[in-house]
Tab-separated table of C-alpha atoms in Angstrom:
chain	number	residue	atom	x	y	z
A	29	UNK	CA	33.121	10.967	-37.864
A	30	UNK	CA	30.985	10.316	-35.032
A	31	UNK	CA	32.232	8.011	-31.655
A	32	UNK	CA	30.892	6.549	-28.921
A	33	UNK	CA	32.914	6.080	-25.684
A	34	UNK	CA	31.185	3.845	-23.122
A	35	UNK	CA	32.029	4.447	-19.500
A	36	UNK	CA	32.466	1.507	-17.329
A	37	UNK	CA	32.530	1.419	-13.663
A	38	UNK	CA	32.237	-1.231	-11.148
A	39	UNK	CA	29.303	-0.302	-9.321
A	40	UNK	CA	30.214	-2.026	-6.653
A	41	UNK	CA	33.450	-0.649	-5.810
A	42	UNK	CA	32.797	2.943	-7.580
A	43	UNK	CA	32.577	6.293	-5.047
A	44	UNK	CA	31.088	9.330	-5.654
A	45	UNK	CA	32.682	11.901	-7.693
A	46	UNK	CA	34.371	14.728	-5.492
A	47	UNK	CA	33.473	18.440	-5.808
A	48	UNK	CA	36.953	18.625	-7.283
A	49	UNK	CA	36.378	16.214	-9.752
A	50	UNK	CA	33.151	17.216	-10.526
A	51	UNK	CA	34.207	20.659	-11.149
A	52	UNK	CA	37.586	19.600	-13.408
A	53	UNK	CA	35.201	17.370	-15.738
A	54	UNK	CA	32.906	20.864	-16.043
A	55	UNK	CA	35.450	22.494	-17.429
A	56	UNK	CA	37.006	19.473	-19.186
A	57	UNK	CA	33.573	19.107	-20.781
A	58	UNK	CA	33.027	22.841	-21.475
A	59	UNK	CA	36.666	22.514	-23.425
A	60	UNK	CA	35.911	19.788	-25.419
A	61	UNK	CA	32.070	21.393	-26.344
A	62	UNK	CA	33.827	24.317	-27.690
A	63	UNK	CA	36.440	22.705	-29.763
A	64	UNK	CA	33.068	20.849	-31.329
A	65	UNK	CA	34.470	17.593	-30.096
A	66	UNK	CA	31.920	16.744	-27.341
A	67	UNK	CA	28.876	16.384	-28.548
A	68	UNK	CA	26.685	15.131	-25.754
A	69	UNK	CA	27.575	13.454	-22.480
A	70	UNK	CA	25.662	11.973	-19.556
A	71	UNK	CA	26.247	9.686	-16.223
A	72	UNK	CA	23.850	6.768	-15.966
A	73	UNK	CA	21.987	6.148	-12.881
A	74	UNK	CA	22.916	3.033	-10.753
A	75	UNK	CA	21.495	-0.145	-12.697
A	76	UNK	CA	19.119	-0.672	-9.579
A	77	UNK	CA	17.015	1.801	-11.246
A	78	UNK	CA	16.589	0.327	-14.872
A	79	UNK	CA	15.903	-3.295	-16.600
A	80	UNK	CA	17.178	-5.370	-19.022
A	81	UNK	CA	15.436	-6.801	-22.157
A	82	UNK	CA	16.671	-10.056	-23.975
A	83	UNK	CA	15.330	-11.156	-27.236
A	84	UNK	CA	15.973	-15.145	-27.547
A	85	UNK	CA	14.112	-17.715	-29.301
A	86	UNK	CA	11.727	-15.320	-30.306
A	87	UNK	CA	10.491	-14.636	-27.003
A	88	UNK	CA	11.684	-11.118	-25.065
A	89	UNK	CA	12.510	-10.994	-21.237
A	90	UNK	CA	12.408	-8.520	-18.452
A	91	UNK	CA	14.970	-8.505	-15.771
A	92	UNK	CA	15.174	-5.499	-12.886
A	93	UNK	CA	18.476	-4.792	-12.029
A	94	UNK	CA	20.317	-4.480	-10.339
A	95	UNK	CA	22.520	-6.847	-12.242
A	96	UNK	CA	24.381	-9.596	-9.636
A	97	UNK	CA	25.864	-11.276	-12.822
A	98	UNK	CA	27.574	-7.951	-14.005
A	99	UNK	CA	30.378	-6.824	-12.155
A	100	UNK	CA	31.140	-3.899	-14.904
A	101	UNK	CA	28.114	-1.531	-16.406
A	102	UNK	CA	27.882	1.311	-17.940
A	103	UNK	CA	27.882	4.562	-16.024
A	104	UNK	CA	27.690	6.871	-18.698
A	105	UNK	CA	28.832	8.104	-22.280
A	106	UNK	CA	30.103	10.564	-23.929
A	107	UNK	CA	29.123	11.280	-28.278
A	108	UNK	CA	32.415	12.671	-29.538
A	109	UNK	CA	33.740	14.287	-32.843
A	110	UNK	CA	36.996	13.339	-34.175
A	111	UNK	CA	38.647	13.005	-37.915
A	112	UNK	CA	39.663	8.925	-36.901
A	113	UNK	CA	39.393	6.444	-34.097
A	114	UNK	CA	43.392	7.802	-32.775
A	115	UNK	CA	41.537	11.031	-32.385
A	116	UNK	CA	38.549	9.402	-30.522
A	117	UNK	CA	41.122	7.944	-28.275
A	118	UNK	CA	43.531	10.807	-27.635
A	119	UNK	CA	40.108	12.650	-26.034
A	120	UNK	CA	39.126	9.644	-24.396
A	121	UNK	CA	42.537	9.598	-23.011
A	122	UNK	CA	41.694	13.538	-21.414
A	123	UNK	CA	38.769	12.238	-19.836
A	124	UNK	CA	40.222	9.226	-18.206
A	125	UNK	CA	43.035	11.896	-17.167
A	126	UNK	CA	41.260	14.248	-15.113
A	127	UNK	CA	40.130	11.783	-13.042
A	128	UNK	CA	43.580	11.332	-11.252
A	129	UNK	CA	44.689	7.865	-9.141
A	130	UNK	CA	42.423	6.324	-7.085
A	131	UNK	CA	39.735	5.336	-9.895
A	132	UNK	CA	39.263	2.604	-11.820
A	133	UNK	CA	37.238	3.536	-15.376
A	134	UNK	CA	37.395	1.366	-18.479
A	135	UNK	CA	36.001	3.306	-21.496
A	136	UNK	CA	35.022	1.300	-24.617
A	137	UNK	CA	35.488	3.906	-27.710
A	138	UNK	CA	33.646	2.802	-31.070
A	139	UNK	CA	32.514	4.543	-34.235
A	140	UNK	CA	29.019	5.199	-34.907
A	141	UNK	CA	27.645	3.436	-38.596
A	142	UNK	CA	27.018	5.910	-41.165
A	143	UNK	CA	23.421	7.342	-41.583
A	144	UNK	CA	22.346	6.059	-38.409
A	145	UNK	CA	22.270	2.129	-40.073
A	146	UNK	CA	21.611	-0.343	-37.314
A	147	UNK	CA	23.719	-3.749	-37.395
C-alpha cells in the first residue's frame, strides 16, 4: 500500500539543512530506496516561488505566494511503501529522527486511494 507523508515546515522560522544533515538524510534515503520503501522524495521550493488556485462558486483564483495567511506549508514529501499505516509511521518516525533537536517538522502521513481514484 502506497503513503504519502507531507512535510511541514514553518517557513518562517525554518534554516537551512546542514552538510551533516544533508548527508545523514542521503544515506537515510538511499536505505529506505533499497528496502523498496521510499519510493520518491523531494523538498519544495519556498512558496515565494509558486501560486495558489481556489475553485469557489464556480469561479477559480490565482494568488502568488508567498502565503502571509499560512504560517505552516509544505516543504516537501516523501511516496512510501509499507504493508499498513503503523508501518507508514514507523518510517516516518526515521525521517523525523535523523534530523536531531533543534528542528521543528510536522509530517502529515496518509494513504494513497486505490487505482489512482480522486476524492
Amino acid at each position: 500500500m502506497r503513503f504519502l507523508s507531507l512535510i511541514r515546515i514553518d517557513e518562517t522560522t525554518a534554516r537551512p539543512p546542514s552538510e551533516q544533515l544533508l548527508a545523514d538524510m542521503g544515506r537515510l534515503m538511499e536505505q529506505m530506496t533499497r528496502e523498496g520503501v521510499l519510493i520518491q522524495t523531494a523538498g519544495l521550493q519556498p512558496s515565494a516561488q509558486g501560486a495558489r488556485l481556489r475553485l469557489r462558486g464556480g469561479r477559480i483564483a490565482a494568488t502568488d505566494g508567498p502565503f502571509a495567511e499560512s504560517k505552516e506549508v509544505i516543504g516537501g514529501y516523501a511516496l512510501l511503501e509499507a504493508a499498513d499505516l503503523d508501518e507508514a509511521l514507523a518510517h516516518t518516525r526515521r525521517f523525523l529522527a535523523v534530523h536531531g533537536e533543534g528542528w521543528d517538522i510536522e509530517c502529515e502521513v496518509r494513504p494513497l486511494m486505490a487505482d489512482g481514484a480522486c476524492g
